[in-house]
GROMACS .gro file of C-alpha atoms in nm:
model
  143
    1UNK     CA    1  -0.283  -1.774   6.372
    2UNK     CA    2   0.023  -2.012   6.446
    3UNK     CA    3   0.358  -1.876   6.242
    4UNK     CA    4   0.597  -2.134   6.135
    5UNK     CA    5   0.931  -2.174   6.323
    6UNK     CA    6   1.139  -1.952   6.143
    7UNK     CA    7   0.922  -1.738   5.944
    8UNK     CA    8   1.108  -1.405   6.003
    9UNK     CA    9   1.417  -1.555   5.898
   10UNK     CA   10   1.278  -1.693   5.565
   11UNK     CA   11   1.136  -1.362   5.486
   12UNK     CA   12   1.383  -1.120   5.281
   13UNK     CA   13   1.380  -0.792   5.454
   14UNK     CA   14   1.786  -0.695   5.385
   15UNK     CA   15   1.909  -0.512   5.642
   16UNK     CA   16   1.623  -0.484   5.884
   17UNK     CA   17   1.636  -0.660   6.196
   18UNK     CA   18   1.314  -0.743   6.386
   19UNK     CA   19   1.296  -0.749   6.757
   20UNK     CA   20   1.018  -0.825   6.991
   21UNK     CA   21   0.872  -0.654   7.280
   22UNK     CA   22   0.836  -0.888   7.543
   23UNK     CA   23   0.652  -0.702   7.787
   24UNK     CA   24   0.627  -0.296   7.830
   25UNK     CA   25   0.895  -0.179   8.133
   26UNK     CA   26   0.595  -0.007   8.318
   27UNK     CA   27   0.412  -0.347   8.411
   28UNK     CA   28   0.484  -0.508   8.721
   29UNK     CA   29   0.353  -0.832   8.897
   30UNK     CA   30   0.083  -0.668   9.057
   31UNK     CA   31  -0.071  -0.546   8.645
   32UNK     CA   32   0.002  -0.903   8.537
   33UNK     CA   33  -0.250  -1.040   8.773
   34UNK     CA   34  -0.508  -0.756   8.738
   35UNK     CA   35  -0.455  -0.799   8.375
   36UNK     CA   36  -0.556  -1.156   8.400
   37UNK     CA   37  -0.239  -1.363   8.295
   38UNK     CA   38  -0.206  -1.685   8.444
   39UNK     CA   39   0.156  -1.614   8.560
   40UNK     CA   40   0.219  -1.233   8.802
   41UNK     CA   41   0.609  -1.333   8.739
   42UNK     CA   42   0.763  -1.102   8.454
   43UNK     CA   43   1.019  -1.268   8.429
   44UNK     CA   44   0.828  -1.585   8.312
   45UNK     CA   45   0.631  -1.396   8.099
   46UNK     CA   46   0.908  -1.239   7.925
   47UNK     CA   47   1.137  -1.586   7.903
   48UNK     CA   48   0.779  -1.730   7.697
   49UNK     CA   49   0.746  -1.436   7.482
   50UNK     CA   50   1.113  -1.439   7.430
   51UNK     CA   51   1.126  -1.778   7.375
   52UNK     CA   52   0.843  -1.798   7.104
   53UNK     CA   53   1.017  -1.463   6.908
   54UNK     CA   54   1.310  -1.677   6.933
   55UNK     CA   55   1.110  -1.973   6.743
   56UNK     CA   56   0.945  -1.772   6.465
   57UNK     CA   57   1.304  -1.591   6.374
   58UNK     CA   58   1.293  -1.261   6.580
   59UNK     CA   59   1.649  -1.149   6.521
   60UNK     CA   60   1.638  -1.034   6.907
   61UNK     CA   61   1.395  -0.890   7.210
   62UNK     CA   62   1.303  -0.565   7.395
   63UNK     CA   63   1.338  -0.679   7.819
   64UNK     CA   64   1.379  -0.513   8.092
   65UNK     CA   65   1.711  -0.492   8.244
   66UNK     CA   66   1.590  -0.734   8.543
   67UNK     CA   67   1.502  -1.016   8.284
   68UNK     CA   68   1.776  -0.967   8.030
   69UNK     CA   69   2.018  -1.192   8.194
   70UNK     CA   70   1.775  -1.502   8.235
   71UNK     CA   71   1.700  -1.428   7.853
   72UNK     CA   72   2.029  -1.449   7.769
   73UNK     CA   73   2.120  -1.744   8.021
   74UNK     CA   74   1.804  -1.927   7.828
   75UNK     CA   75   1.851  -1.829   7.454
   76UNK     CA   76   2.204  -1.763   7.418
   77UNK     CA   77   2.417  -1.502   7.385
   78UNK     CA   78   2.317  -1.462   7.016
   79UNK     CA   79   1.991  -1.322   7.075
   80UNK     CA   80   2.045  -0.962   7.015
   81UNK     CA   81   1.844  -0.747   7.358
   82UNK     CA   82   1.769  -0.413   7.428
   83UNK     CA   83   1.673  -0.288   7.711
   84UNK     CA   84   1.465   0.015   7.818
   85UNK     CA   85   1.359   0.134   8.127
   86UNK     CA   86   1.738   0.253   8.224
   87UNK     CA   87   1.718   0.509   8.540
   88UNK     CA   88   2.050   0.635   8.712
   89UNK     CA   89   2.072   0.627   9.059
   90UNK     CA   90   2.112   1.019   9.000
   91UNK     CA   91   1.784   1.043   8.778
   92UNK     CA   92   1.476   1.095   8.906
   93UNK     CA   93   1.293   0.768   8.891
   94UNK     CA   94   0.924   0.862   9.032
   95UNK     CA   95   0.736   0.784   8.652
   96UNK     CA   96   0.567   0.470   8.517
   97UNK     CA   97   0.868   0.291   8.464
   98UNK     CA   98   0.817  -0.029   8.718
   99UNK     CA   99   1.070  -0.294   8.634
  100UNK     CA  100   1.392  -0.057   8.558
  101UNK     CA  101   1.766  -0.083   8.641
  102UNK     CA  102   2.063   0.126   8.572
  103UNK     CA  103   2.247   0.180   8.306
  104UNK     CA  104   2.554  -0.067   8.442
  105UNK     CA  105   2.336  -0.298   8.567
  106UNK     CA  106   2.194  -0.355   8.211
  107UNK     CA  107   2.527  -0.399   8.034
  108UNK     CA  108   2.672  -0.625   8.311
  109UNK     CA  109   2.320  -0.852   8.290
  110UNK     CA  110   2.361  -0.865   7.918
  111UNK     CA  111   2.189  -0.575   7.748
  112UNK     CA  112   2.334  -0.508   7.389
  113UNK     CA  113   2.153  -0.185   7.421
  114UNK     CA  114   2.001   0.017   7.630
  115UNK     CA  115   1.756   0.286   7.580
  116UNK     CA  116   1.781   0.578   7.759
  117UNK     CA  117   1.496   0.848   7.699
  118UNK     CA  118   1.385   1.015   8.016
  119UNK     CA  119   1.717   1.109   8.247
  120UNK     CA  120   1.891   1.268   7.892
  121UNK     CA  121   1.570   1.440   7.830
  122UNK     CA  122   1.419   1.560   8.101
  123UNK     CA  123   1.789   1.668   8.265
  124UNK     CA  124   1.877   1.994   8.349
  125UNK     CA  125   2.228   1.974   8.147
  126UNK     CA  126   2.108   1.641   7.856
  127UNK     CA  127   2.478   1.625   7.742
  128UNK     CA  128   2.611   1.615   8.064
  129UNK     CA  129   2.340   1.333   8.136
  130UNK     CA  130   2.430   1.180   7.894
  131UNK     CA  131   2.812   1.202   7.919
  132UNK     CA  132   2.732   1.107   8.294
  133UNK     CA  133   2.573   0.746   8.140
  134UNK     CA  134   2.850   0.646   7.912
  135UNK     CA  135   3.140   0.706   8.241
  136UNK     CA  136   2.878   0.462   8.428
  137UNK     CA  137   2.875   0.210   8.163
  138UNK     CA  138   3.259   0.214   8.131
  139UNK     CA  139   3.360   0.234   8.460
  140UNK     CA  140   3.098  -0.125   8.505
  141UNK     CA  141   3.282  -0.294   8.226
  142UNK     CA  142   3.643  -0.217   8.299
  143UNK     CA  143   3.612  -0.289   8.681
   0.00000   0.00000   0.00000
């Protein structure tokens, strides 16, 4: 069924913020087509999706780090995004993860947060990974 432009925002739900998944970080162009979408572009996929969670009050979106910037060039800077799918150049990025960037280029595309699961979890020393992550992110903002 259709919702109503706005309907998240006319909803009381206090201090809960609803975001949208736009598409999952471990489809590329080549699962778009198999998956029978008329468009194998992310990118426009995510900018529709985005676009309609935008219309129906989604306070913000879940993107990939390669589409958060058009999202933001297209919605505005007010549209909260988070992005997952962040992979160090030092991480080991052989997993499902298809459309992923690194932690700096998120926050310099526009991210307001990034998720990072895999190269904290999975490393040998997860505070040092993590630790590692955060001097990435600042050195890419104060540069």
């Amino acid at each position: 069924p259709e919702l109503p432009p706005g309907f998240l925002k006319d909803m009381e739900i206090g201090q809960t913020k609803i975001l949208a998944v736009t598409l999952l970080t471990s489809i590329d162009n080549g699962m778009l087509k198999d998956m029978g979408y008329a468009t194998s572009n992310p990118r426009e996929l995510v900018i529709s999706r985005a676009t309609w969670a935008m219309k129906i009050g989604c306070h913000g979106v879940v993107c990939s780090g390669q589409e958060v910037g058009r999202v933001k060039e297209v919605l505005g800077s007010s549209l909260v995004t988070v992005v997952p799918g962040i992979r160090p150049r030092w991480s080991v990025s052989k997993d499902d993860q298809r459309r992923i960037v690194t932690p700096s280029e998120a926050v310099l595309s526009g991210a307001d947060y990034i998720v990072v699961g895999r190269p904290i979890r999975d490393a040998k020393d997860p505070k040092d990974a993590a630790s590692r992550i955060v001097d990435e992110i600042e050195a890419a903002v104060n540069s």
